[in-house]
Tab-separated table of C-alpha atoms in Angstrom:
chain	number	residue	atom	x	y	z
A	1	UNK	CA	-13.856	-7.041	15.071
A	2	UNK	CA	-10.085	-6.487	15.319
A	3	UNK	CA	-8.974	-6.888	11.662
A	4	UNK	CA	-5.205	-6.326	11.369
A	5	UNK	CA	-3.401	-5.454	14.596
A	6	UNK	CA	0.151	-4.121	14.726
A	7	UNK	CA	2.308	-3.597	17.791
A	8	UNK	CA	3.994	-1.455	18.919
A	9	UNK	CA	2.600	1.839	17.557
A	10	UNK	CA	5.806	3.758	18.216
A	11	UNK	CA	9.390	2.717	18.920
A	12	UNK	CA	12.776	4.377	19.145
A	13	UNK	CA	15.789	2.131	18.543
A	14	UNK	CA	19.479	2.794	18.850
A	15	UNK	CA	21.747	1.924	15.921
A	16	UNK	CA	22.636	-1.766	16.043
A	17	UNK	CA	19.686	-2.823	18.204
A	18	UNK	CA	17.177	-5.453	17.086
A	19	UNK	CA	13.420	-5.633	17.371
A	20	UNK	CA	10.374	-7.495	16.130
A	21	UNK	CA	7.276	-5.749	14.789
A	22	UNK	CA	4.218	-7.853	15.462
A	23	UNK	CA	1.294	-8.268	13.066
A	24	UNK	CA	-1.741	-10.451	13.582
A	25	UNK	CA	-5.027	-10.737	11.687
A	26	UNK	CA	-8.231	-12.481	12.712
A	27	UNK	CA	-9.898	-12.648	9.273
A	28	UNK	CA	-8.336	-15.970	8.202
A	29	UNK	CA	-6.612	-14.179	5.304
A	30	UNK	CA	-4.100	-16.189	3.288
A	31	UNK	CA	-1.904	-13.333	2.067
A	32	UNK	CA	0.009	-11.001	4.357
A	33	UNK	CA	2.371	-8.136	3.573
A	34	UNK	CA	4.870	-5.816	5.209
A	35	UNK	CA	5.452	-2.346	3.782
A	36	UNK	CA	7.472	0.682	4.737
A	37	UNK	CA	6.386	4.220	3.969
A	38	UNK	CA	8.591	7.291	4.030
A	39	UNK	CA	6.993	10.770	4.452
A	40	UNK	CA	4.667	11.733	1.574
A	41	UNK	CA	5.579	8.629	-0.394
A	42	UNK	CA	3.982	5.384	-1.462
A	43	UNK	CA	4.393	1.990	0.178
A	44	UNK	CA	7.403	-0.162	-0.596
A	45	UNK	CA	6.979	-3.920	-0.207
A	46	UNK	CA	9.463	-5.536	2.195
A	47	UNK	CA	8.255	-9.146	2.417
A	48	UNK	CA	5.054	-10.998	1.753
A	49	UNK	CA	3.494	-14.393	2.426
A	50	UNK	CA	0.862	-16.341	0.508
A	51	UNK	CA	0.200	-18.749	3.353
A	52	UNK	CA	1.597	-20.330	6.509
A	53	UNK	CA	5.150	-21.543	5.979
A	54	UNK	CA	5.657	-19.520	2.757
A	55	UNK	CA	7.428	-16.173	2.550
A	56	UNK	CA	9.031	-14.220	-0.275
A	57	UNK	CA	11.061	-11.054	-0.766
A	58	UNK	CA	9.509	-7.825	-1.917
A	59	UNK	CA	11.145	-4.667	-3.309
A	60	UNK	CA	13.275	-3.717	-0.264
A	61	UNK	CA	14.017	-6.839	1.856
A	62	UNK	CA	17.596	-6.071	2.928
A	63	UNK	CA	17.981	-5.692	6.706
A	64	UNK	CA	14.695	-7.474	7.474
A	65	UNK	CA	13.470	-11.008	8.072
A	66	UNK	CA	10.017	-12.553	8.416
A	67	UNK	CA	8.364	-15.810	9.365
A	68	UNK	CA	4.851	-17.159	8.941
A	69	UNK	CA	4.335	-20.110	11.265
A	70	UNK	CA	0.552	-19.556	11.520
A	71	UNK	CA	-2.121	-18.057	9.280
A	72	UNK	CA	-2.757	-15.290	11.828
A	73	UNK	CA	0.749	-13.975	12.563
A	74	UNK	CA	3.410	-12.395	10.360
A	75	UNK	CA	6.195	-10.812	12.466
A	76	UNK	CA	8.879	-8.597	10.903
A	77	UNK	CA	12.354	-8.777	12.416
A	78	UNK	CA	14.927	-5.978	12.192
A	79	UNK	CA	18.491	-7.053	12.947
A	80	UNK	CA	21.176	-4.406	13.500
A	81	UNK	CA	18.927	-1.370	13.081
A	82	UNK	CA	20.226	1.459	10.885
A	83	UNK	CA	19.050	5.106	10.502
A	84	UNK	CA	17.888	4.245	6.959
A	85	UNK	CA	15.235	2.006	8.539
A	86	UNK	CA	13.529	5.003	10.155
A	87	UNK	CA	10.053	4.849	8.613
A	88	UNK	CA	6.420	3.957	9.185
A	89	UNK	CA	5.761	0.250	8.799
A	90	UNK	CA	2.404	-1.150	7.704
A	91	UNK	CA	1.180	-4.706	7.797
A	92	UNK	CA	-1.658	-5.712	5.465
A	93	UNK	CA	-3.643	-8.801	4.561
A	94	UNK	CA	-5.947	-9.989	1.787
A	95	UNK	CA	-8.066	-13.095	1.600
A	96	UNK	CA	-7.281	-13.855	-2.047
A	97	UNK	CA	-5.824	-12.360	-5.228
A	98	UNK	CA	-7.476	-9.160	-6.489
A	99	UNK	CA	-9.330	-8.505	-3.236
A	100	UNK	CA	-9.258	-5.592	-0.802
A	101	UNK	CA	-6.164	-5.150	1.354
A	102	UNK	CA	-6.794	-4.417	5.023
A	103	UNK	CA	-4.110	-2.484	6.844
A	104	UNK	CA	-2.975	-2.172	10.412
A	105	UNK	CA	-2.576	1.239	12.059
A	106	UNK	CA	1.157	1.319	11.407
A	107	UNK	CA	4.321	1.339	13.519
A	108	UNK	CA	6.366	4.527	13.572
A	109	UNK	CA	10.011	3.506	14.011
A	110	UNK	CA	12.893	5.881	14.605
A	111	UNK	CA	16.498	4.660	14.615
A	112	UNK	CA	18.959	7.053	16.283
B	1	UNK	CA	10.954	-6.221	-11.743
B	2	UNK	CA	7.545	-4.608	-12.095
B	3	UNK	CA	7.265	-0.897	-11.440
B	4	UNK	CA	4.137	1.164	-10.951
B	5	UNK	CA	4.672	4.722	-12.141
B	6	UNK	CA	2.176	7.127	-10.604
B	7	UNK	CA	1.871	10.785	-11.605
B	8	UNK	CA	1.782	13.535	-10.642
B	9	UNK	CA	3.454	13.168	-7.251
B	10	UNK	CA	1.985	16.435	-5.931
B	11	UNK	CA	-1.149	18.322	-6.940
B	12	UNK	CA	-2.432	21.560	-5.418
B	13	UNK	CA	-5.701	22.885	-6.856
B	14	UNK	CA	-8.623	25.140	-6.001
B	15	UNK	CA	-12.006	23.867	-4.918
B	16	UNK	CA	-14.200	23.113	-7.936
B	17	UNK	CA	-11.367	22.188	-10.323
B	18	UNK	CA	-11.039	18.809	-12.005
B	19	UNK	CA	-7.958	16.582	-11.834
B	20	UNK	CA	-6.614	13.293	-13.134
B	21	UNK	CA	-4.038	10.969	-11.587
B	22	UNK	CA	-2.287	8.335	-13.704
B	23	UNK	CA	-0.829	4.925	-12.928
B	24	UNK	CA	1.263	3.080	-15.525
B	25	UNK	CA	3.273	-0.132	-15.819
B	26	UNK	CA	5.132	-1.984	-18.551
B	27	UNK	CA	3.549	-5.239	-17.371
B	28	UNK	CA	-0.039	-6.466	-17.472
B	29	UNK	CA	-2.046	-6.275	-14.257
B	30	UNK	CA	-4.377	-9.017	-13.091
B	31	UNK	CA	-6.069	-6.245	-11.098
B	32	UNK	CA	-5.468	-2.659	-10.122
B	33	UNK	CA	-6.718	-0.906	-7.022
B	34	UNK	CA	-6.920	2.702	-5.861
B	35	UNK	CA	-6.534	3.566	-2.190
B	36	UNK	CA	-6.799	6.778	-0.209
B	37	UNK	CA	-4.714	7.412	2.888
B	38	UNK	CA	-5.228	9.988	5.628
B	39	UNK	CA	-2.327	11.138	7.853
B	40	UNK	CA	-1.540	8.622	10.590
B	41	UNK	CA	-3.789	5.948	9.115
B	42	UNK	CA	-3.421	2.953	6.825
B	43	UNK	CA	-4.687	3.141	3.221
B	44	UNK	CA	-8.377	2.459	2.597
B	45	UNK	CA	-9.655	0.894	-0.616
B	46	UNK	CA	-11.610	3.076	-3.057
B	47	UNK	CA	-12.038	0.681	-5.983
B	48	UNK	CA	-10.751	-2.483	-7.671
B	49	UNK	CA	-10.699	-2.803	-11.486
B	50	UNK	CA	-10.180	-6.161	-13.122
B	51	UNK	CA	-11.467	-6.033	-16.699
B	52	UNK	CA	-9.607	-4.173	-19.486
B	53	UNK	CA	-11.536	-1.016	-20.498
B	54	UNK	CA	-13.535	-1.053	-17.267
B	55	UNK	CA	-14.898	2.237	-15.927
B	56	UNK	CA	-16.154	2.593	-12.365
B	57	UNK	CA	-17.694	5.633	-10.704
B	58	UNK	CA	-17.773	6.512	-7.040
B	59	UNK	CA	-19.692	9.782	-6.636
B	60	UNK	CA	-17.330	12.431	-8.145
B	61	UNK	CA	-14.511	9.913	-8.708
B	62	UNK	CA	-14.163	8.039	-12.006
B	63	UNK	CA	-11.725	5.161	-12.383
B	64	UNK	CA	-10.614	3.744	-15.733
B	65	UNK	CA	-8.620	0.599	-16.505
B	66	UNK	CA	-6.751	0.626	-19.806
B	67	UNK	CA	-7.748	-1.784	-22.553
B	68	UNK	CA	-4.345	-3.472	-22.358
B	69	UNK	CA	-4.531	-3.656	-18.547
B	70	UNK	CA	-1.224	-1.795	-18.161
B	71	UNK	CA	-2.545	1.570	-17.005
B	72	UNK	CA	-5.277	3.211	-14.987
B	73	UNK	CA	-6.509	6.690	-14.167
B	74	UNK	CA	-8.437	8.369	-11.389
B	75	UNK	CA	-10.428	11.469	-12.321
B	76	UNK	CA	-12.016	13.727	-9.717
B	77	UNK	CA	-14.702	16.159	-10.837
B	78	UNK	CA	-15.266	19.418	-8.937
B	79	UNK	CA	-12.740	18.659	-6.211
B	80	UNK	CA	-13.653	19.506	-2.622
B	81	UNK	CA	-11.346	20.242	0.350
B	82	UNK	CA	-12.494	16.907	1.788
B	83	UNK	CA	-10.767	15.162	-1.148
B	84	UNK	CA	-7.383	16.232	0.249
B	85	UNK	CA	-5.158	13.243	0.977
B	86	UNK	CA	-2.689	10.740	-0.437
B	87	UNK	CA	-3.986	8.647	-3.348
B	88	UNK	CA	-2.246	5.370	-4.099
B	89	UNK	CA	-2.565	2.903	-6.937
B	90	UNK	CA	-1.696	-0.733	-6.285
B	91	UNK	CA	-1.388	-3.642	-8.672
B	92	UNK	CA	-1.139	-7.381	-8.729
B	93	UNK	CA	0.482	-9.039	-11.710
B	94	UNK	CA	-0.049	-12.365	-13.390
B	95	UNK	CA	2.437	-15.037	-12.339
B	96	UNK	CA	3.696	-12.998	-9.385
B	97	UNK	CA	2.296	-15.184	-6.636
B	98	UNK	CA	0.244	-12.624	-4.760
B	99	UNK	CA	2.761	-9.776	-4.718
B	100	UNK	CA	0.934	-6.438	-4.216
B	101	UNK	CA	2.911	-3.393	-5.382
B	102	UNK	CA	2.082	0.271	-4.761
B	103	UNK	CA	2.831	3.361	-6.810
B	104	UNK	CA	4.662	6.373	-5.394
B	105	UNK	CA	1.440	8.124	-4.402
B	106	UNK	CA	-0.163	11.462	-5.314
B	107	UNK	CA	-0.413	14.056	-2.552
B	108	UNK	CA	-3.563	16.066	-3.349
B	109	UNK	CA	-4.330	19.386	-1.693
B	110	UNK	CA	-7.643	21.088	-2.473
B	111	UNK	CA	-7.836	24.683	-1.270
B	112	UNK	CA	-11.173	26.355	-0.445
Protein backbone atom coordinates (compact mmCIF):
# COMPACT_ATOMS: atom_id res chain seq x y z
CA UNK A 1 0.00 0.00 0.00
CA UNK A 2 2.43 2.67 -1.25
CA UNK A 3 0.24 5.83 -1.21
CA UNK A 4 2.29 8.85 -2.32
CA UNK A 5 5.94 8.18 -3.14
CA UNK A 6 8.53 10.91 -3.60
CA UNK A 7 12.09 10.54 -4.83
CA UNK A 8 14.78 11.41 -4.00
CA UNK A 9 14.62 11.92 -0.21
CA UNK A 10 17.68 14.16 -0.13
CA UNK A 11 19.59 16.09 -2.79
CA UNK A 12 22.32 18.70 -2.91
CA UNK A 13 22.43 20.86 -6.04
CA UNK A 14 24.91 23.45 -7.17
CA UNK A 15 23.63 26.88 -8.22
CA UNK A 16 22.46 26.75 -11.83
CA UNK A 17 21.94 22.99 -11.96
CA UNK A 18 18.59 21.42 -12.85
CA UNK A 19 16.72 18.48 -11.41
CA UNK A 20 13.36 16.75 -11.37
CA UNK A 21 11.59 15.73 -8.17
CA UNK A 22 9.46 12.67 -8.80
CA UNK A 23 6.02 12.07 -7.29
CA UNK A 24 3.76 9.12 -7.95
CA UNK A 25 0.55 7.95 -6.29
CA UNK A 26 -1.24 4.62 -6.62
CA UNK A 27 -4.63 5.67 -5.20
CA UNK A 28 -6.12 6.89 -8.51
CA UNK A 29 -6.42 10.40 -7.03
CA UNK A 30 -7.46 13.18 -9.39
CA UNK A 31 -5.83 16.12 -7.61
CA UNK A 32 -2.10 16.42 -6.99
CA UNK A 33 -0.07 19.18 -5.37
CA UNK A 34 3.50 20.33 -4.87
CA UNK A 35 4.42 22.35 -1.78
CA UNK A 36 7.58 23.74 -0.29
CA UNK A 37 8.12 24.13 3.43
CA UNK A 38 10.77 26.26 5.09
CA UNK A 39 11.85 25.47 8.70
CA UNK A 40 9.03 25.87 11.26
CA UNK A 41 6.67 27.26 8.64
CA UNK A 42 3.55 26.21 6.80
CA UNK A 43 3.34 24.79 3.30
CA UNK A 44 3.38 27.08 0.29
CA UNK A 45 1.67 25.81 -2.86
CA UNK A 46 3.93 25.71 -5.93
CA UNK A 47 1.76 24.02 -8.57
CA UNK A 48 -1.27 21.80 -8.59
CA UNK A 49 -3.21 19.59 -11.00
CA UNK A 50 -6.87 18.59 -11.06
CA UNK A 51 -6.34 15.78 -13.52
CA UNK A 52 -4.10 14.40 -16.27
CA UNK A 53 -3.17 17.09 -18.76
CA UNK A 54 -4.23 19.98 -16.46
CA UNK A 55 -1.88 22.02 -14.31
CA UNK A 56 -2.11 25.42 -12.65
CA UNK A 57 0.09 27.81 -10.70
CA UNK A 58 -0.03 28.05 -6.94
CA UNK A 59 1.33 30.75 -4.61
CA UNK A 60 5.05 30.45 -5.46
CA UNK A 61 5.49 28.99 -8.99
CA UNK A 62 8.50 31.01 -10.17
CA UNK A 63 11.55 28.85 -10.92
CA UNK A 64 9.52 25.63 -11.19
CA UNK A 65 7.65 23.69 -13.85
CA UNK A 66 5.34 20.67 -13.73
CA UNK A 67 3.61 18.24 -16.04
CA UNK A 68 0.82 15.73 -15.55
CA UNK A 69 0.82 13.26 -18.43
CA UNK A 70 -0.75 10.46 -16.34
CA UNK A 71 -3.04 10.29 -13.32
CA UNK A 72 -0.28 8.65 -11.26
CA UNK A 73 2.71 10.95 -11.85
CA UNK A 74 3.30 14.63 -11.14
CA UNK A 75 7.00 15.54 -11.51
CA UNK A 76 8.35 18.94 -10.41
CA UNK A 77 11.18 20.41 -12.47
CA UNK A 78 13.69 22.95 -11.14
CA UNK A 79 15.61 24.82 -13.82
CA UNK A 80 18.66 26.89 -12.86
CA UNK A 81 18.59 26.11 -9.14
CA UNK A 82 19.05 29.04 -6.74
CA UNK A 83 19.86 29.12 -2.98
CA UNK A 84 16.33 30.47 -2.36
CA UNK A 85 15.00 27.08 -3.50
CA UNK A 86 16.64 25.34 -0.54
CA UNK A 87 13.64 23.81 1.24
CA UNK A 88 11.71 20.64 1.94
CA UNK A 89 9.35 19.73 -0.88
CA UNK A 90 6.14 17.76 -0.34
CA UNK A 91 3.90 16.15 -2.89
CA UNK A 92 0.28 15.46 -1.95
CA UNK A 93 -2.86 14.05 -3.52
CA UNK A 94 -6.60 14.00 -2.86
CA UNK A 95 -9.31 12.01 -4.56
CA UNK A 96 -11.83 14.86 -4.69
CA UNK A 97 -12.61 18.31 -3.28
CA UNK A 98 -12.88 18.54 0.52
CA UNK A 99 -11.25 15.16 1.13
CA UNK A 100 -8.13 14.14 3.03
CA UNK A 101 -4.76 15.03 1.52
CA UNK A 102 -2.15 12.28 1.55
CA UNK A 103 1.47 13.37 1.60
CA UNK A 104 4.74 11.88 0.51
CA UNK A 105 7.71 11.71 2.88
CA UNK A 106 9.26 14.86 1.45
CA UNK A 107 12.44 15.75 -0.44
CA UNK A 108 15.05 17.79 1.40
CA UNK A 109 16.81 19.95 -1.20
CA UNK A 110 19.87 22.08 -0.57
CA UNK A 111 21.21 24.46 -3.22
CA UNK A 112 24.81 25.58 -2.65
CA UNK B 1 -5.47 35.92 -3.84
CA UNK B 2 -6.77 33.99 -0.85
CA UNK B 3 -4.72 34.04 2.32
CA UNK B 4 -5.06 31.84 5.37
CA UNK B 5 -3.96 33.68 8.49
CA UNK B 6 -3.06 31.30 11.30
CA UNK B 7 -2.22 32.43 14.84
CA UNK B 8 -0.30 32.24 17.02
CA UNK B 9 2.81 31.13 15.15
CA UNK B 10 4.50 29.80 18.31
CA UNK B 11 3.01 28.55 21.57
CA UNK B 12 4.92 27.21 24.57
CA UNK B 13 2.79 26.05 27.51
CA UNK B 14 2.91 23.79 30.54
CA UNK B 15 1.29 20.38 30.68
CA UNK B 16 -2.36 20.66 31.73
CA UNK B 17 -2.98 24.12 30.25
CA UNK B 18 -5.58 24.84 27.58
CA UNK B 19 -4.87 26.55 24.25
CA UNK B 20 -6.62 27.77 21.13
CA UNK B 21 -5.25 28.17 17.61
CA UNK B 22 -7.06 30.36 15.07
CA UNK B 23 -7.33 30.26 11.29
CA UNK B 24 -8.92 33.15 9.39
CA UNK B 25 -9.57 34.21 5.80
CA UNK B 26 -11.39 37.02 4.03
CA UNK B 27 -12.92 34.48 1.64
CA UNK B 28 -15.46 31.73 2.19
CA UNK B 29 -14.15 28.17 2.47
CA UNK B 30 -15.85 25.20 0.86
CA UNK B 31 -14.03 23.17 3.52
CA UNK B 32 -11.35 23.62 6.12
CA UNK B 33 -8.99 20.99 7.44
CA UNK B 34 -6.59 20.74 10.37
CA UNK B 35 -3.38 18.74 10.07
CA UNK B 36 -0.62 17.84 12.48
CA UNK B 37 2.97 17.41 11.36
CA UNK B 38 5.85 15.69 13.16
CA UNK B 39 9.50 16.53 12.33
CA UNK B 40 10.67 14.81 9.15
CA UNK B 41 7.19 13.67 8.19
CA UNK B 42 4.36 14.89 5.99
CA UNK B 43 1.23 16.41 7.58
CA UNK B 44 -1.49 14.02 8.78
CA UNK B 45 -5.17 14.94 8.76
CA UNK B 46 -6.91 15.55 12.10
CA UNK B 47 -10.33 16.74 10.92
CA UNK B 48 -12.32 18.20 8.02
CA UNK B 49 -15.15 20.72 8.64
CA UNK B 50 -17.60 21.55 5.90
CA UNK B 51 -20.76 23.02 7.44
CA UNK B 52 -20.87 26.57 8.89
CA UNK B 53 -21.13 26.43 12.72
CA UNK B 54 -19.92 22.83 12.79
CA UNK B 55 -18.15 21.57 15.92
CA UNK B 56 -16.13 18.36 15.93
CA UNK B 57 -14.35 16.71 18.84
CA UNK B 58 -11.38 14.38 18.75
CA UNK B 59 -10.58 13.33 22.33
CA UNK B 60 -9.16 16.54 23.93
CA UNK B 61 -9.25 18.48 20.64
CA UNK B 62 -12.28 20.58 19.66
CA UNK B 63 -12.60 22.05 16.19
CA UNK B 64 -15.05 24.82 15.28
CA UNK B 65 -16.01 26.19 11.86
CA UNK B 66 -17.34 29.74 11.85
CA UNK B 67 -20.94 30.39 10.87
CA UNK B 68 -19.80 32.41 7.86
CA UNK B 69 -17.28 29.71 6.87
CA UNK B 70 -14.39 32.20 6.92
CA UNK B 71 -12.69 31.10 10.13
CA UNK B 72 -11.94 28.09 12.27
CA UNK B 73 -10.39 27.30 15.63
CA UNK B 74 -8.65 24.37 17.26
CA UNK B 75 -8.92 24.13 21.05
CA UNK B 76 -6.86 21.67 23.08
CA UNK B 77 -7.93 20.92 26.64
CA UNK B 78 -5.36 19.86 29.24
CA UNK B 79 -2.45 19.74 26.82
CA UNK B 80 0.00 16.85 27.09
CA UNK B 81 3.67 16.68 25.99
CA UNK B 82 2.52 14.27 23.27
CA UNK B 83 0.54 17.15 21.71
CA UNK B 84 3.82 18.87 20.80
CA UNK B 85 4.12 19.44 17.06
CA UNK B 86 3.25 21.70 14.14
CA UNK B 87 -0.48 22.30 13.60
CA UNK B 88 -1.62 23.45 10.18
CA UNK B 89 -4.95 24.65 8.87
CA UNK B 90 -5.73 24.16 5.19
CA UNK B 91 -8.62 25.43 3.12
CA UNK B 92 -10.28 24.95 -0.21
CA UNK B 93 -12.31 27.80 -1.65
CA UNK B 94 -15.33 27.91 -3.88
CA UNK B 95 -14.53 28.51 -7.54
CA UNK B 96 -10.81 27.84 -7.05
CA UNK B 97 -10.63 24.59 -8.98
CA UNK B 98 -9.19 22.34 -6.31
CA UNK B 99 -6.50 24.66 -4.97
CA UNK B 100 -5.55 23.63 -1.40
CA UNK B 101 -3.90 26.40 0.64
CA UNK B 102 -2.19 26.07 4.02
CA UNK B 103 -1.79 28.55 6.85
CA UNK B 104 1.59 29.50 8.30
CA UNK B 105 1.40 26.84 11.00
CA UNK B 106 1.47 26.90 14.82
CA UNK B 107 4.51 25.37 16.50
CA UNK B 108 3.22 24.00 19.83
CA UNK B 109 5.54 22.96 22.64
CA UNK B 110 4.03 21.40 25.76
CA UNK B 111 6.46 21.13 28.66
CA UNK B 112 6.06 18.48 31.39
